[in-house]
CSV table of C-alpha atoms in Angstrom, one decimal:
chain,number,residue,atom,x,y,z
A,1,MET,CA,0.0,0.0,0.0
A,2,ASN,CA,1.6,3.3,-1.1
A,3,HIS,CA,1.8,6.3,1.2
A,4,PRO,CA,0.9,9.6,-0.5
A,5,ALA,CA,4.3,11.1,0.4
A,6,SER,CA,6.5,8.7,-1.5
A,7,PRO,CA,10.3,9.3,-1.8
A,8,GLN,CA,12.1,9.7,-5.1
A,9,PRO,CA,13.5,6.2,-5.8
A,10,ASP,CA,16.4,7.3,-8.1
A,11,ALA,CA,17.8,9.7,-5.4
A,12,LEU,CA,17.4,7.1,-2.7
A,13,LEU,CA,19.2,4.4,-4.8
A,14,ASN,CA,22.0,6.8,-5.7
A,15,ASN,CA,22.6,7.7,-2.0
A,16,LEU,CA,22.6,4.0,-1.1
A,17,ARG,CA,25.1,3.2,-3.9
A,18,LEU,CA,27.3,6.1,-2.7
A,19,LEU,CA,27.5,4.9,0.8
A,20,CYS,CA,27.8,1.2,0.0
A,21,ALA,CA,30.7,2.0,-2.4
A,22,GLN,CA,32.8,3.1,0.6
A,23,SER,CA,34.6,0.4,2.6
A,24,SER,CA,33.7,1.9,6.0
A,25,VAL,CA,34.9,-1.3,7.8
A,26,SER,CA,34.9,-1.1,11.6
A,27,GLY,CA,38.3,0.1,12.8
A,28,GLN,CA,39.6,1.5,9.5
A,29,THR,CA,39.9,5.2,10.4
A,30,ARG,CA,40.6,6.6,6.9
A,31,GLU,CA,37.7,4.8,5.2
A,32,LEU,CA,35.3,5.6,8.2
A,33,THR,CA,36.2,9.3,8.0
A,34,GLU,CA,35.5,9.4,4.2
A,35,CYS,CA,32.2,7.7,4.8
A,36,ALA,CA,31.3,10.2,7.5
A,37,ASP,CA,32.0,13.0,5.0
A,38,SER,CA,29.5,11.4,2.6
A,39,VAL,CA,26.9,11.0,5.3
A,40,VAL,CA,27.3,14.8,6.0
A,41,ALA,CA,26.8,15.6,2.3
A,42,ILE,CA,23.6,13.5,2.2
A,43,LEU,CA,22.1,15.0,5.3
A,44,ARG,CA,23.0,18.5,4.2
A,45,ASP,CA,21.3,17.8,0.9
A,46,VAL,CA,18.0,16.9,2.7
A,47,GLY,CA,18.1,20.1,4.7
A,48,LEU,CA,20.0,19.4,8.0
A,49,ASP,CA,22.7,21.6,9.5
A,50,CYS,CA,25.6,19.2,10.0
A,51,ARG,CA,28.8,19.0,11.9
A,52,ILE,CA,31.3,16.2,12.6
A,53,LEU,CA,32.2,15.4,16.2
A,54,PRO,CA,35.8,14.0,16.3
A,55,THR,CA,36.4,11.2,18.7
A,56,ALA,CA,39.3,8.9,19.6
A,57,GLY,CA,37.9,6.5,17.0
A,58,ALA,CA,35.5,7.1,14.1
A,59,PRO,CA,33.9,10.5,13.8
A,60,ILE,CA,30.3,11.1,14.8
A,61,VAL,CA,28.0,13.0,12.4
A,62,ILE,CA,25.4,15.3,14.0
A,63,GLY,CA,22.6,16.7,11.9
A,64,ARG,CA,20.0,19.1,13.0
A,65,TYR,CA,16.7,20.6,11.8
A,66,ASP,CA,15.3,23.4,14.0
A,67,ALA,CA,11.6,23.9,13.4
A,68,GLY,CA,11.3,26.2,16.5
A,69,ALA,CA,9.1,23.5,18.0
A,70,GLU,CA,8.8,22.5,21.7
A,71,ARG,CA,9.7,18.9,21.1
A,72,THR,CA,12.8,17.3,19.6
A,73,LEU,CA,13.1,13.8,18.0
A,74,LEU,CA,16.5,12.1,18.2
A,75,LEU,CA,17.3,9.7,15.3
A,76,TYR,CA,20.2,7.3,15.5
A,77,GLY,CA,22.1,5.7,12.5
A,78,ARG,CA,25.3,3.8,11.8
A,79,TYR,CA,27.7,3.8,8.9
A,80,ASP,CA,30.3,1.2,10.0
A,81,VAL,CA,30.2,-2.2,8.5
A,82,PRO,CA,31.8,-5.6,9.2
A,83,PRO,CA,34.7,-6.9,7.1
A,84,ALA,CA,33.6,-8.4,3.8
A,85,GLY,CA,35.6,-11.6,4.3
A,86,LEU,CA,37.0,-13.6,1.5
A,87,ARG,CA,36.4,-12.0,-1.9
A,88,ARG,CA,35.8,-15.3,-3.6
A,89,SER,CA,32.8,-16.0,-1.3
A,90,TRP,CA,31.0,-13.1,-3.0
A,91,SER,CA,29.4,-13.1,-6.4
A,92,ILE,CA,30.2,-9.4,-6.7
A,93,ASP,CA,32.8,-7.0,-5.4
A,94,PRO,CA,31.4,-6.2,-1.9
A,95,PHE,CA,32.1,-2.5,-2.3
A,96,ARG,CA,30.7,-2.1,-5.8
A,97,PRO,CA,27.0,-2.0,-5.2
A,98,THR,CA,25.0,-4.1,-7.6
A,99,VAL,CA,21.3,-4.2,-8.2
A,100,ARG,CA,20.0,-7.7,-9.0
A,101,ASP,CA,16.3,-8.8,-8.9
A,102,ASN,CA,15.5,-5.4,-7.4
A,103,LYS,CA,17.9,-6.1,-4.5
A,104,VAL,CA,20.9,-4.1,-3.7
A,105,TYR,CA,24.0,-6.3,-3.1
A,106,ALA,CA,26.9,-4.8,-1.1
A,107,ARG,CA,28.5,-4.9,2.3
A,108,GLY,CA,26.5,-2.7,4.6
A,109,ALA,CA,23.5,-2.6,2.3
A,110,VAL,CA,21.1,-3.1,5.3
A,111,VAL,CA,22.4,-0.5,7.8
A,112,LYS,CA,23.2,2.0,5.1
A,113,GLY,CA,19.7,1.3,3.6
A,114,GLU,CA,18.2,2.3,6.9
A,115,LEU,CA,20.3,5.4,7.0
A,116,VAL,CA,19.5,6.7,3.5
A,117,ALA,CA,15.8,5.8,3.9
A,118,ARG,CA,15.7,8.0,7.0
A,119,ALA,CA,17.5,10.8,5.3
A,120,ALA,CA,15.0,10.6,2.4
A,121,ALA,CA,12.1,10.7,4.9
A,122,LEU,CA,13.5,13.8,6.5
A,123,GLN,CA,13.8,15.6,3.2
A,124,THR,CA,10.0,15.0,2.6
A,125,LEU,CA,9.2,16.1,6.2
A,126,ILE,CA,11.4,19.2,6.1
A,127,GLU,CA,9.8,20.2,2.8
A,128,GLN,CA,6.4,19.8,4.5
A,129,LYS,CA,7.7,21.9,7.4
A,130,VAL,CA,7.1,19.3,10.0
A,131,PRO,CA,6.6,21.0,13.4
A,132,LEU,CA,9.3,19.0,15.2
A,133,ASN,CA,12.9,19.6,15.9
A,134,ILE,CA,15.1,16.8,14.7
A,135,THR,CA,18.6,15.7,15.7
A,136,PHE,CA,20.2,12.9,13.7
A,137,VAL,CA,23.3,11.2,15.2
A,138,VAL,CA,25.2,8.8,13.0
A,139,GLU,CA,28.2,6.8,14.4
A,140,GLY,CA,30.9,4.6,13.0
A,141,GLU,CA,31.6,2.4,15.9
A,142,SER,CA,28.4,0.4,16.5
A,143,LEU,CA,30.1,-2.9,15.8
A,144,ILE,CA,32.7,-2.5,18.6
A,145,GLY,CA,30.4,-1.4,21.3
A,146,SER,CA,30.1,2.3,20.6
A,147,PRO,CA,32.9,3.3,23.0
A,148,ASN,CA,32.9,7.0,22.0
A,149,LEU,CA,29.2,7.5,21.5
A,150,GLY,CA,28.7,8.9,25.0
A,151,ALA,CA,30.7,12.0,23.9
A,152,ALA,CA,27.8,13.1,21.7
A,153,ARG,CA,25.3,13.2,24.5
A,154,GLU,CA,26.2,16.7,25.7
A,155,ALA,CA,26.6,17.9,22.2
A,156,ILE,CA,23.1,16.9,21.1
A,157,GLY,CA,21.2,18.3,24.0
A,158,ALA,CA,17.8,17.2,25.2
A,159,SER,CA,15.2,15.2,23.2
A,160,ASN,CA,11.7,13.9,23.8
A,161,LEU,CA,11.8,10.6,21.9
A,162,SER,CA,14.5,8.6,20.1
A,163,LEU,CA,14.0,6.6,17.0
A,164,TRP,CA,16.6,3.8,16.9
A,165,SER,CA,18.2,1.8,14.1
A,166,GLY,CA,17.9,-2.0,13.9
A,167,GLY,CA,15.2,-4.6,13.6
A,168,GLY,CA,13.6,-7.0,11.3
A,169,PHE,CA,10.3,-8.4,10.1
A,170,ASP,CA,7.8,-11.1,11.1
A,171,SER,CA,7.0,-14.1,8.9
A,172,ALA,CA,4.3,-12.1,7.2
A,173,GLY,CA,6.7,-9.4,6.2
A,174,LEU,CA,5.5,-6.8,8.7
A,175,PRO,CA,8.1,-4.7,10.4
A,176,LEU,CA,8.9,-5.4,14.1
A,177,PHE,CA,9.0,-2.4,16.4
A,178,TYR,CA,10.9,-2.5,19.7
A,179,THR,CA,10.5,-0.1,22.7
A,180,GLY,CA,13.5,-1.3,24.6
A,181,VAL,CA,17.1,-2.5,23.8
A,182,LYS,CA,19.5,-4.9,25.5
A,183,GLY,CA,22.7,-3.8,27.0
A,184,LEU,CA,26.3,-5.0,26.4
A,185,LEU,CA,29.4,-6.1,28.2
A,186,GLN,CA,32.5,-7.3,26.3
A,187,VAL,CA,35.5,-9.0,27.9
A,188,GLU,CA,38.5,-10.9,26.9
A,189,LEU,CA,39.8,-13.8,29.0
A,190,GLN,CA,43.6,-14.1,28.7
A,191,VAL,CA,45.8,-16.9,29.9
A,192,ALA,CA,49.6,-17.0,29.7
A,193,THR,CA,51.8,-19.7,31.1
A,194,ALA,CA,55.4,-20.3,30.0
A,195,THR,CA,57.5,-17.6,28.3
A,196,THR,CA,58.2,-19.8,25.4
A,197,VAL,CA,56.5,-22.6,23.4
A,198,VAL,CA,57.2,-25.9,25.2
A,199,PRO,CA,57.2,-29.3,23.5
A,200,ALA,CA,54.1,-31.4,24.1
A,201,THR,CA,56.4,-34.0,25.7
A,202,TYR,CA,56.0,-32.0,29.0
A,203,ALA,CA,52.2,-31.9,29.0
A,204,ALA,CA,52.1,-33.9,32.3
A,205,THR,CA,53.9,-31.1,34.2
A,206,VAL,CA,53.6,-27.8,32.2
A,207,PRO,CA,50.2,-26.0,32.4
A,208,ASN,CA,48.4,-25.6,29.1
A,209,PRO,CA,46.7,-22.2,28.7
A,210,ILE,CA,44.1,-23.7,26.4
A,211,TRP,CA,42.9,-26.2,29.0
A,212,THR,CA,42.7,-23.4,31.6
A,213,LEU,CA,40.7,-21.3,29.1
A,214,VAL,CA,38.4,-24.2,28.2
A,215,MET,CA,37.7,-25.0,31.9
A,216,ALA,CA,37.0,-21.3,32.7
A,217,LEU,CA,34.6,-21.0,29.8
A,218,SER,CA,32.8,-24.2,30.8
A,219,SER,CA,32.3,-22.8,34.3
A,220,ILE,CA,30.4,-19.8,32.9
A,221,LYS,CA,27.6,-21.6,31.0
A,222,SER,CA,26.1,-25.1,31.4
A,223,GLU,CA,25.1,-27.6,28.8
A,224,PHE,CA,21.5,-26.6,29.5
A,225,GLU,CA,22.1,-23.0,28.5
A,226,GLU,CA,22.1,-21.7,32.1
A,227,ILE,CA,24.6,-18.9,32.9
A,228,LEU,CA,26.4,-20.2,36.0
A,229,ILE,CA,27.9,-16.9,37.4
A,230,GLU,CA,26.8,-16.6,41.0
A,231,GLY,CA,24.3,-13.8,41.5
A,232,PHE,CA,23.7,-13.3,37.7
A,233,TYR,CA,20.0,-14.0,37.7
A,234,ASP,CA,19.5,-12.0,41.0
A,235,GLU,CA,20.2,-8.9,39.0
A,236,ILE,CA,17.5,-9.5,36.4
A,237,ALA,CA,14.0,-8.2,36.5
A,238,PRO,CA,11.6,-10.8,35.1
A,239,PRO,CA,9.3,-9.7,32.3
A,240,SER,CA,5.8,-8.7,33.3
A,241,ARG,CA,2.8,-10.6,32.1
A,242,GLN,CA,2.0,-7.7,29.8
A,243,GLU,CA,5.5,-7.9,28.2
A,244,LEU,CA,5.2,-11.7,27.8
A,245,ASN,CA,1.8,-11.2,26.1
A,246,THR,CA,3.5,-9.2,23.3
A,247,VAL,CA,5.2,-12.3,21.9
A,248,GLN,CA,2.1,-14.6,22.1
A,249,GLY,CA,1.5,-16.2,18.7
A,250,LEU,CA,4.3,-14.1,17.0
A,251,ASP,CA,6.1,-16.0,14.3
A,252,VAL,CA,9.3,-14.4,13.2
A,253,GLY,CA,9.9,-17.0,10.6
A,254,ASP,CA,12.0,-19.7,12.2
A,255,GLN,CA,11.8,-22.0,9.2
A,256,GLU,CA,13.1,-19.2,6.9
A,257,ARG,CA,15.9,-18.6,9.4
A,258,ARG,CA,17.0,-22.2,9.5
A,259,LYS,CA,17.0,-22.4,5.7
A,260,ALA,CA,19.0,-19.1,5.3
A,261,TRP,CA,21.5,-20.0,8.0
A,262,GLY,CA,21.8,-23.7,7.3
A,263,LEU,CA,20.7,-24.8,10.7
A,264,GLN,CA,19.0,-28.1,11.6
A,265,GLN,CA,17.5,-26.7,14.7
A,266,PHE,CA,17.8,-23.8,17.2
A,267,VAL,CA,19.2,-24.2,20.7
A,268,ALA,CA,16.9,-26.5,22.8
A,269,ASN,CA,14.9,-26.9,19.6
A,270,VAL,CA,12.8,-23.8,20.3
A,271,GLY,CA,10.5,-22.5,17.6
A,272,GLY,CA,7.5,-20.3,16.9
A,273,ALA,CA,6.5,-17.9,19.7
A,274,MET,CA,8.9,-19.6,22.1
A,275,LEU,CA,11.8,-18.6,19.8
A,276,THR,CA,10.7,-15.0,19.9
A,277,ARG,CA,10.2,-15.2,23.7
A,278,THR,CA,13.6,-16.6,24.2
A,279,GLU,CA,15.4,-14.1,22.0
A,280,THR,CA,13.5,-11.2,23.5
A,281,PHE,CA,13.8,-11.8,27.2
A,282,SER,CA,16.9,-14.0,27.6
A,283,PRO,CA,20.3,-12.6,28.4
A,284,THR,CA,23.1,-14.1,26.4
A,285,VAL,CA,26.8,-15.0,26.7
A,286,ASN,CA,28.6,-15.6,23.4
A,287,ILE,CA,32.1,-16.6,22.6
A,288,SER,CA,33.0,-14.7,19.4
A,289,ASN,CA,36.7,-15.3,19.1
A,290,LEU,CA,39.4,-17.8,20.3
A,291,ASN,CA,43.1,-17.0,19.9
A,292,VAL,CA,46.0,-19.3,20.5
A,293,ASN,CA,49.8,-18.8,20.3
A,294,SER,CA,50.3,-22.0,18.4
A,295,SER,CA,53.1,-24.0,16.8
A,296,THR,CA,53.3,-26.2,13.7
A,297,ALA,CA,54.7,-29.0,15.9
A,298,PRO,CA,52.9,-30.7,18.8
A,299,ALA,CA,53.4,-28.2,21.6
A,300,ILE,CA,52.1,-26.5,24.7
A,301,PRO,CA,51.3,-22.9,23.6
A,302,GLN,CA,52.3,-19.9,25.6
A,303,ARG,CA,49.0,-18.0,25.5
A,304,ALA,CA,45.3,-18.4,24.8
A,305,SER,CA,42.4,-16.0,24.9
A,306,ALA,CA,38.7,-15.7,24.2
A,307,GLU,CA,36.5,-12.8,23.5
A,308,ILE,CA,33.0,-12.9,25.1
A,309,GLN,CA,30.0,-10.7,24.7
A,310,PHE,CA,27.1,-10.6,27.2
A,311,GLN,CA,23.8,-9.1,26.0
A,312,LEU,CA,22.1,-7.7,29.1
A,313,VAL,CA,18.4,-7.6,29.9
A,314,PRO,CA,16.9,-5.3,32.5
A,315,ASP,CA,18.1,-4.6,35.2
A,316,LEU,CA,21.5,-6.2,34.7
A,317,GLN,CA,24.3,-3.5,34.7
A,318,PRO,CA,27.6,-4.1,32.8
A,319,ALA,CA,29.8,-2.9,35.8
A,320,ARG,CA,28.0,-5.2,38.2
A,321,LEU,CA,28.3,-8.2,35.8
A,322,PHE,CA,32.0,-7.6,35.4
A,323,GLU,CA,32.4,-7.7,39.2
A,324,LEU,CA,30.3,-11.0,39.4
A,325,LEU,CA,32.4,-12.5,36.6
A,326,GLN,CA,35.7,-11.6,38.3
A,327,THR,CA,34.5,-13.1,41.6
A,328,HIS,CA,33.1,-16.2,39.8
A,329,LEU,CA,36.5,-17.1,38.2
A,330,GLN,CA,38.6,-16.2,41.3
A,331,ASN,CA,36.5,-18.5,43.4
A,332,ARG,CA,37.2,-21.3,41.1
A,333,GLY,CA,41.0,-20.9,41.3
A,334,PHE,CA,41.6,-19.3,37.9
A,335,ASN,CA,44.2,-17.0,39.4
A,336,ASP,CA,46.5,-17.1,36.3
A,337,LEU,CA,43.6,-15.9,34.1
A,338,HIS,CA,43.3,-12.2,33.4
A,339,ILE,CA,39.9,-10.6,32.6
A,340,LYS,CA,40.2,-7.6,30.3
A,341,LEU,CA,37.3,-5.2,30.0
A,342,LEU,CA,37.0,-4.4,26.3
A,343,PRO,CA,35.8,-0.9,25.1
A,344,GLY,CA,32.1,-0.5,24.7
A,345,ALA,CA,29.7,-1.3,27.5
A,346,TYR,CA,26.2,0.0,28.2
A,347,LYS,CA,23.2,-0.8,30.2
A,348,PRO,CA,19.9,-2.1,28.8
A,349,LEU,CA,17.0,0.3,28.4
A,350,LEU,CA,13.3,-0.2,28.7
A,351,SER,CA,11.2,2.6,27.2
A,352,ALA,CA,8.7,4.8,28.9
A,353,GLU,CA,5.2,4.8,27.3
A,354,LEU,CA,5.3,5.9,23.7
A,355,PRO,CA,3.4,9.1,22.7
A,356,ILE,CA,2.0,7.4,19.6
A,357,ASP,CA,0.4,4.1,18.6
A,358,ALA,CA,3.4,2.7,16.7
A,359,ALA,CA,1.6,-0.4,15.6
A,360,GLN,CA,-1.0,1.6,13.6
A,361,ALA,CA,1.7,3.6,11.9
A,362,ALA,CA,2.5,0.6,9.8
A,363,VAL,CA,-1.1,0.3,8.4
A,364,PRO,CA,-0.8,3.0,5.6
A,365,ILE,CA,2.3,1.3,4.3
A,366,PHE,CA,1.9,-2.4,5.0
A,367,GLY,CA,-1.9,-2.7,5.3
A,368,LYS,CA,-1.8,-4.2,8.8
A,369,PRO,CA,-0.6,-3.1,12.3
A,370,ALA,CA,2.9,-4.0,13.2
A,371,HIS,CA,4.0,-6.0,16.3
A,372,VAL,CA,5.5,-4.0,19.1
A,373,LEU,CA,7.9,-5.8,21.4
A,374,PRO,CA,9.4,-4.6,24.7
A,375,LEU,CA,13.0,-5.5,24.0
A,376,THR,CA,15.3,-6.0,21.0
A,377,PRO,CA,17.0,-9.4,20.5
A,378,PHE,CA,20.2,-7.4,20.0
A,379,ALA,CA,22.2,-4.9,22.1
A,380,ALA,CA,22.0,-1.2,21.2
A,381,PRO,CA,23.6,1.9,22.9
A,382,ALA,CA,20.4,3.9,23.5
A,383,ALA,CA,21.4,4.4,27.2
A,384,LEU,CA,24.5,6.3,26.1
A,385,LEU,CA,22.6,9.0,24.2
A,386,ALA,CA,19.0,9.2,25.5
A,387,PRO,CA,18.5,7.2,28.7
A,388,ASP,CA,15.5,9.1,29.9
A,389,VAL,CA,13.2,9.3,26.9
A,390,PRO,CA,10.9,6.8,25.1
A,391,LEU,CA,12.5,4.9,22.3
A,392,LEU,CA,11.4,3.0,19.3
A,393,SER,CA,13.6,0.8,17.1
A,394,CYS,CA,13.0,-0.8,13.7
A,395,GLY,CA,15.1,-1.8,10.8
A,396,LEU,CA,15.6,-3.7,7.5
A,397,GLU,CA,17.2,-7.0,8.4
A,398,ARG,CA,15.8,-10.3,7.0
A,399,PRO,CA,17.1,-13.8,7.8
A,400,SER,CA,18.5,-13.9,4.2
A,401,SER,CA,20.2,-10.5,4.4
A,402,SER,CA,23.6,-12.0,5.2
A,403,ILE,CA,24.7,-8.9,7.1
A,404,LEU,CA,27.9,-10.6,8.3
A,405,GLY,CA,28.4,-13.0,5.4
A,406,ALA,CA,28.9,-12.9,1.6
A,407,ASP,CA,26.4,-11.4,-0.8
A,408,GLU,CA,24.7,-9.1,1.8
A,409,HIS,CA,21.7,-7.5,0.2
A,410,VAL,CA,18.5,-5.6,0.9
A,411,PRO,CA,15.4,-5.6,-1.2
A,412,PHE,CA,15.0,-2.0,-2.6
A,413,GLU,CA,11.3,-2.1,-2.0
A,414,ASP,CA,12.1,-2.6,1.7
A,415,VAL,CA,14.2,0.6,1.6
A,416,MET,CA,11.4,2.5,0.0
A,417,ALA,CA,8.8,1.1,2.5
A,418,HIS,CA,11.1,2.0,5.4
A,419,THR,CA,11.2,5.6,4.1
A,420,ARG,CA,7.5,5.8,4.0
A,421,LEU,CA,7.3,4.2,7.4
A,422,MET,CA,9.6,6.9,8.8
A,423,ILE,CA,7.5,9.6,7.3
A,424,GLU,CA,4.4,8.2,8.8
A,425,LEU,CA,6.0,7.7,12.3
A,426,ILE,CA,7.6,11.1,12.5
A,427,THR,CA,4.4,12.8,11.2
A,428,ARG,CA,2.5,11.1,14.0
A,429,ILE,CA,5.1,12.1,16.6
A,430,ALA,CA,4.9,15.7,15.4
A,431,VAL,CA,1.2,16.0,15.9
């Protein structure tokens, strides 16, 4: 169903091509800076006053529209992308955007699709003189925990509502809205034993850092998916009956996910509404990387390490969890293990009541109301920018999007629909 205020598809596609052609891979300062400059150019073209806020890492873009209104909307966007991986895994050059079957293929097509869709929506709204002040913050460190995003909080001033980036669709193709986000804690467990690589001959007497690391990791999570850190669950506020009711009967497309990701089944064989419930309300601990100082010959390595991410549900705080983790490992005798706090940590955030009926905002575009969930399945740094105002998050990710794999893509009709959805949402907010 078309919204009467439709964006210009050619301009939208050109901006998406422009951003996706830039290899703004997380951690690559020069490329991130160049992409930030392009974001500034796009936002200025749509009518925002822009500036770049330098940080110790990637620059933060801040765009403003001053309507002289009493209320201000904060929008959040991202321009950093994951590495493309092996070029031979892609059917195209990952940084030469290609349109095929009305889908845009490129690394970063999804998050940059969200970004350009929102910029296009703002152009329409500014031309219509929307009675709402708008602040648009776009960062380039979302993939490493947003360690410098807090620096923008003072620079942007107060807001009344924040519109966040990220989210997907249900099995019927309706967008999912979220009114809260999970928090994040990232740590690295480091073990070092001998000062040199020792032959495996001495495995009976020389401590092996890999075994120490494996045993430490095994003590954190059980085979039944229970997190074993003492006091962990004492910090968590259980979801209310009203919150649990939001996922009743909701199908996010578990069969489509299994097919797209090549899975036989999910953890504990969950599916249907239980899959959504588990992803929404469960904290997580994930091992994302293992490193070993190895040798080509059978040997006892000198060092081993593991990077771990915790996704936090209310009311679990990252600083408190770090303390609990330290105590947990010390009590089990892992005295030769060092716990390093990685940059980027923030608390979860549950929203206050929204001033609009977000579900109904989807009707003019999709023909049906959207589902509104109380918490994202992913972590997002809303607490760093706007901890005291209502938030709403939605995005463009589908199971087949391949946002971390080869041939990432976004249907261009999704980008167009997201633009119209933003126009509808912001128009309702401004009333």
